Short mmCIF file of C-alpha atoms in Angstrom, two decimals:
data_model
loop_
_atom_site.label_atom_id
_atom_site.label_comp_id
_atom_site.label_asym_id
_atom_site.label_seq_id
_atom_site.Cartn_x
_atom_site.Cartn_y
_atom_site.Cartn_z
CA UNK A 45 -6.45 12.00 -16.09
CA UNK A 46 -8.74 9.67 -14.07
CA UNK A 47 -5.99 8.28 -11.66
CA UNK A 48 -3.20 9.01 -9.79
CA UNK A 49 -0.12 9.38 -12.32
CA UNK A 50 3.46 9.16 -11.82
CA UNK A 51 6.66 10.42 -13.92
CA UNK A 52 9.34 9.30 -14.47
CA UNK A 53 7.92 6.03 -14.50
CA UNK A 54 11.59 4.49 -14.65
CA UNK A 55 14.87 6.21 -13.32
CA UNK A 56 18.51 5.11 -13.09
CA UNK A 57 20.80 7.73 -11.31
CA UNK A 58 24.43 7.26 -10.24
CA UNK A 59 24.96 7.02 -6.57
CA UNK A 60 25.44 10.27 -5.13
CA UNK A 61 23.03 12.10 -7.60
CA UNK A 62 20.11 13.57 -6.09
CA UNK A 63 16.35 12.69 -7.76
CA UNK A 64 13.00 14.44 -8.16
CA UNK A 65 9.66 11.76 -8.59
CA UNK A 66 6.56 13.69 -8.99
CA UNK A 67 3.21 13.01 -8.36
CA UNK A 68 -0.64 13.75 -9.42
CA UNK A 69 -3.20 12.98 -7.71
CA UNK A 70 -6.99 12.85 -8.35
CA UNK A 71 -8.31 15.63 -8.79
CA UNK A 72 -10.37 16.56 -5.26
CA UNK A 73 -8.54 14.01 -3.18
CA UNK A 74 -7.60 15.81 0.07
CA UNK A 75 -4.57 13.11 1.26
CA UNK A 76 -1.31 11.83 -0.40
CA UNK A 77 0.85 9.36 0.58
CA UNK A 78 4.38 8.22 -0.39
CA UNK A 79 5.51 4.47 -0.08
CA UNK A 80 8.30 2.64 -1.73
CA UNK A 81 8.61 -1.24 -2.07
CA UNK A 82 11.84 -2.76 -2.12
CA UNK A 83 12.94 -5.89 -3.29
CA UNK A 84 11.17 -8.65 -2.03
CA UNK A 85 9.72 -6.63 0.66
CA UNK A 86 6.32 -5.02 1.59
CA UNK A 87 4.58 -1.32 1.51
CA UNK A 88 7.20 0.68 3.30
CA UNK A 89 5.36 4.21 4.48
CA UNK A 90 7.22 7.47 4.00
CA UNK A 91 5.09 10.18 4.70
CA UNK A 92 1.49 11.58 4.53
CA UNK A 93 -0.23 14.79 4.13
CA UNK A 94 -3.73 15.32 5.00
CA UNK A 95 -5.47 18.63 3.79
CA UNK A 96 -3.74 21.23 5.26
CA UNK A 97 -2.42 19.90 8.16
CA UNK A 98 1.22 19.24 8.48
CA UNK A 99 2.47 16.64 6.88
CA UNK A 100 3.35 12.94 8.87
CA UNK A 101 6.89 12.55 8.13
CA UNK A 102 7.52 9.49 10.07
CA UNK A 103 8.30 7.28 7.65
CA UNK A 104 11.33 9.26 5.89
CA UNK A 105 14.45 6.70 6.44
CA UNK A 106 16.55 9.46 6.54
CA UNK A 107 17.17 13.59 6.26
CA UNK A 108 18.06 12.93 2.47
CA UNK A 109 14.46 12.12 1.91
CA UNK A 110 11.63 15.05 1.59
CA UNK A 111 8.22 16.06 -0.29
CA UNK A 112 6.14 18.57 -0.53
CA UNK A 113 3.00 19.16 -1.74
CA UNK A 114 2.06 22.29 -3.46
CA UNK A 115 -1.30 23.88 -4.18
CA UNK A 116 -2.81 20.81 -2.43
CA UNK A 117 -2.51 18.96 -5.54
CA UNK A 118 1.04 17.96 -6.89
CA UNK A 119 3.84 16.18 -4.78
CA UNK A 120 7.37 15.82 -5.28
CA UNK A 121 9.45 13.42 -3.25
CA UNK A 122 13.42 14.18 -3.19
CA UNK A 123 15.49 12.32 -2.53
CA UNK A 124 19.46 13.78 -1.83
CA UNK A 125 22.60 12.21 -2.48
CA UNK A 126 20.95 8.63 -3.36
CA UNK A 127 22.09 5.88 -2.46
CA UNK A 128 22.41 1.96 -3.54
CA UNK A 129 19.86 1.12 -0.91
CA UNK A 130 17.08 3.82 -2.22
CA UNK A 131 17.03 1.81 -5.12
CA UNK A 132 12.60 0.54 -5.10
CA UNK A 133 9.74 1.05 -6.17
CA UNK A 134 8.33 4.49 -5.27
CA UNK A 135 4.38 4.74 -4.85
CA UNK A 136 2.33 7.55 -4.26
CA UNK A 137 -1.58 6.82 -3.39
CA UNK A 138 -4.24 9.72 -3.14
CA UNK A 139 -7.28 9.23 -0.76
CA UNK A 140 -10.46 11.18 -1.19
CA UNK A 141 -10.48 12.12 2.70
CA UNK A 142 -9.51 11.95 6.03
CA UNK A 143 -11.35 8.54 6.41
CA UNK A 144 -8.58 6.26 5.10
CA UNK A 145 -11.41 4.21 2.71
CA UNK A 146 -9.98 3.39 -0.59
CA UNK A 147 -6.52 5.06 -1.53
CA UNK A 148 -5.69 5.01 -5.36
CA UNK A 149 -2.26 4.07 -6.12
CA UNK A 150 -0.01 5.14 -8.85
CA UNK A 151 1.97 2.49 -10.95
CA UNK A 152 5.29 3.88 -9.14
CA UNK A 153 8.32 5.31 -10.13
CA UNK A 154 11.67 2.72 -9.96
CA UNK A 155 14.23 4.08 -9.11
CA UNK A 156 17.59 2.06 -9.50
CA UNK A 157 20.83 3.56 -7.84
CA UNK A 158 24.03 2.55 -9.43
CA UNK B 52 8.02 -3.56 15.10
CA UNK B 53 5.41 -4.64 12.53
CA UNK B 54 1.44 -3.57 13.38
CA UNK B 55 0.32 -5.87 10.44
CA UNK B 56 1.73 -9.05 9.46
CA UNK B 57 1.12 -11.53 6.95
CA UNK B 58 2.34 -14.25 7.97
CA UNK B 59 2.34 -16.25 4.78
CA UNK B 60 5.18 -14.73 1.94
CA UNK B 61 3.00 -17.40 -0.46
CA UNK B 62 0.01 -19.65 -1.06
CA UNK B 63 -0.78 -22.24 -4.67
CA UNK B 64 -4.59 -22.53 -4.73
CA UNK B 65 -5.78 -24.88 -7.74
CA UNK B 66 -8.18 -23.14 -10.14
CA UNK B 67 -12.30 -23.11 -8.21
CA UNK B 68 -11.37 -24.05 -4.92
CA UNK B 69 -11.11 -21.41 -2.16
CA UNK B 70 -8.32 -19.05 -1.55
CA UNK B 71 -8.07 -17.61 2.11
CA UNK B 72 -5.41 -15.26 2.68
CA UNK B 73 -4.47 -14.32 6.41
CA UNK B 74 -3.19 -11.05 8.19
CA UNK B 75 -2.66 -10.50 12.09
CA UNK B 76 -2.80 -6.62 13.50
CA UNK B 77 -1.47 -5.54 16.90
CA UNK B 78 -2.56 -2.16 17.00
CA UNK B 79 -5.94 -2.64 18.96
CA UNK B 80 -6.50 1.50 17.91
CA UNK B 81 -7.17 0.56 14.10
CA UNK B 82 -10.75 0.69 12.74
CA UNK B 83 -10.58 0.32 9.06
CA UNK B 84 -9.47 -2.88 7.01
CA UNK B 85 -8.54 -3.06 3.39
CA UNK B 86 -7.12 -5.42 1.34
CA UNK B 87 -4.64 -4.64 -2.20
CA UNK B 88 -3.92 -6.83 -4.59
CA UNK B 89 -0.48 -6.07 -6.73
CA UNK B 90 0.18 -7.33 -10.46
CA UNK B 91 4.11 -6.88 -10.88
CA UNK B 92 5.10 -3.53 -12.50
CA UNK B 93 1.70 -2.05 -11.63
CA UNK B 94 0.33 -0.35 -8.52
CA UNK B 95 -1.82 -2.00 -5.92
CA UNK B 96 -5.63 -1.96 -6.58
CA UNK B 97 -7.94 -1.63 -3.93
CA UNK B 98 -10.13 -4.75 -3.53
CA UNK B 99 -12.40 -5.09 -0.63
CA UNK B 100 -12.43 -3.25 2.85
CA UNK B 101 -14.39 -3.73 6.09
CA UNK B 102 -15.29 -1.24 9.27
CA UNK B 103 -14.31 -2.06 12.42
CA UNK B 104 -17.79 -2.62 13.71
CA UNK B 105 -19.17 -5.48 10.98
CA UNK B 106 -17.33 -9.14 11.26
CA UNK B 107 -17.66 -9.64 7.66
CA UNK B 108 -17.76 -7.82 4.13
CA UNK B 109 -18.72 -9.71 0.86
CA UNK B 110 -18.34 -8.40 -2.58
CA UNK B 111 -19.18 -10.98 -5.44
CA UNK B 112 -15.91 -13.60 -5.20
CA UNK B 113 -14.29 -11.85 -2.48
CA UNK B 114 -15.12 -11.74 1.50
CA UNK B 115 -13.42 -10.45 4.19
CA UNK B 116 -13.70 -11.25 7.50
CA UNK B 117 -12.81 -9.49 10.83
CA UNK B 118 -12.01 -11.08 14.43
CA UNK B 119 -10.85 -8.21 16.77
CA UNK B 120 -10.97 -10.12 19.79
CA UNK B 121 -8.17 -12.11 17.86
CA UNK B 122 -6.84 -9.14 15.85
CA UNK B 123 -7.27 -11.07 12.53
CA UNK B 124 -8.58 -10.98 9.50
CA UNK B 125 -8.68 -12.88 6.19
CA UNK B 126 -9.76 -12.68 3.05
CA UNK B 127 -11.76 -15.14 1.44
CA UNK B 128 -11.99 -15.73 -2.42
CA UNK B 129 -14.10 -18.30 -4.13
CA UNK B 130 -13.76 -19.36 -6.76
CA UNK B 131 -10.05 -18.79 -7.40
CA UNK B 132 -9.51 -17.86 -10.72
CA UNK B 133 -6.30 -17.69 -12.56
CA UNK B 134 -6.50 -14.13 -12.93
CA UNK B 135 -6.65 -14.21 -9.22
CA UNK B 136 -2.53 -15.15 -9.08
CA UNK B 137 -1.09 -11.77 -8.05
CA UNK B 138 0.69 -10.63 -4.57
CA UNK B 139 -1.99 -9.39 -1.82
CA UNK B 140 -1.43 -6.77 0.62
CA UNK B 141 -3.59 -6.07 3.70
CA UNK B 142 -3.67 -2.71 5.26
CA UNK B 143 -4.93 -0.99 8.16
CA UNK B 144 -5.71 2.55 9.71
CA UNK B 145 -7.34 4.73 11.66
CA UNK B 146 -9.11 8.10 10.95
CA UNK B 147 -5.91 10.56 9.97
CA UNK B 148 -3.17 8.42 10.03
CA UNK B 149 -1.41 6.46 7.41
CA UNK B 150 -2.39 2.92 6.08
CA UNK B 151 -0.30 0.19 7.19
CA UNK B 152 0.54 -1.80 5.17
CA UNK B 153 1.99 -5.82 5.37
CA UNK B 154 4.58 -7.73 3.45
CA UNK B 155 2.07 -9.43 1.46
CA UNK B 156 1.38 -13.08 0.20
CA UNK B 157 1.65 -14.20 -3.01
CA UNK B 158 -1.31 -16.15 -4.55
CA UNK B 159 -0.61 -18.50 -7.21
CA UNK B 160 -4.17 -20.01 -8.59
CA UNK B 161 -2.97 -23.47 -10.76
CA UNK B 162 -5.27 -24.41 -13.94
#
């Protein structure tokens, strides 16, 4: 497709439960990013990869939280043993290059722990 | 410790008259402005960005405008159309590193 797509577009897990959100980015866009939203609050970064180089992981809130990004293309952010405060909105964003102009966001993936 | 704030959580703007939205960086390293605007259940869209080295950045209704001796910038939309009412994020960067993003406003254009 044209933009940056997300699945599952909705999720509800129990607490405890660990959860896969995939991403797709455009097609040619060298940089990813993952950010989440929670409730009444802003863009919250999570991490970044740029081309090959290794990813920025500064944003993970915790060791239950990776992604990886295979071929270049498709990411998958996993997040282990989830809990009540993971619940958000998850966003990924694809950028074209290393210039940080105009990212293109996905409509996110909420996730509600219960 | 927040590199981008937005100072304002919301803003009413009656239909035609001017919006401006605000945002305040303290990262004096950042060289690239953008601004997002957020419908609920949808990503952000990009709207309007500006370089480090202009002071302002027009595109039809929108304008953005850049003070780095102040480390502000706002965003400028006239007229303010209904449509307009949605939450607005500014971000910032530098080459290689990730957008930062602020809490947003919320802009509510009245008929």
């Amino acid at each position: 497709g044209a933009g940056v797509s997300q699945s599952p577009s909705n999720k509800v897990t129990e607490k405890g439960k660990d959860v896969e959100l995939r991403c797709d980015p455009i097609s040619g866009h060298t940089a990813l990013y993952w950010y989440r939203q929670s409730l009444g609050q802003g863009l919250e970064f999570l991490i970044y990869f740029q081309g090959n180089s290794a990813p920025d992981k500064s944003g993970l809130p915790s060791d239950r939280f990776s992604a990886e990004r295979t071929g270049g293309s498709v990411s998958t952010l996993t997040i282990q043993r989830t809990q009540q405060e993971d619940s958000a909105v998850y966003l990924c964003a694809s950028v074209r290059g290393a210039e940080n102009t105009e990212a293109f966001f996905g409509q996110g993936t909420r996730l509600t722990v219960v | 410790d927040q590199q981008v704030k937005q100072n304002s959580p919301s803003l009413s703007v009656q239909e035609g008259r001017i919006s401006i939205l605000n945002c305040d960086y303290t990262n004096s390293m950042f060289d690239y402005f953008l601004w997002y605007k957020k419908y609920p259940a949808e990503g952000p869209t990009f709207l309007i960005s500006i370089s480090s080295i202009k002071d302002k950045n027009e595109d039809g209704r929108f304008t953005v405008f850049l003070n780095k001796s102040a480390k502000h910038l706002s965003l400028h939309i006239v007229p303010s159309q209904p449509g307009d009412s949605a939450v607005y994020f500014c971000a910032a960067s530098k080459r290689n590193t990730p957008l930062v993003f602020g809490k947003g406003t919320r802009l509510s254009v009245i008929a």
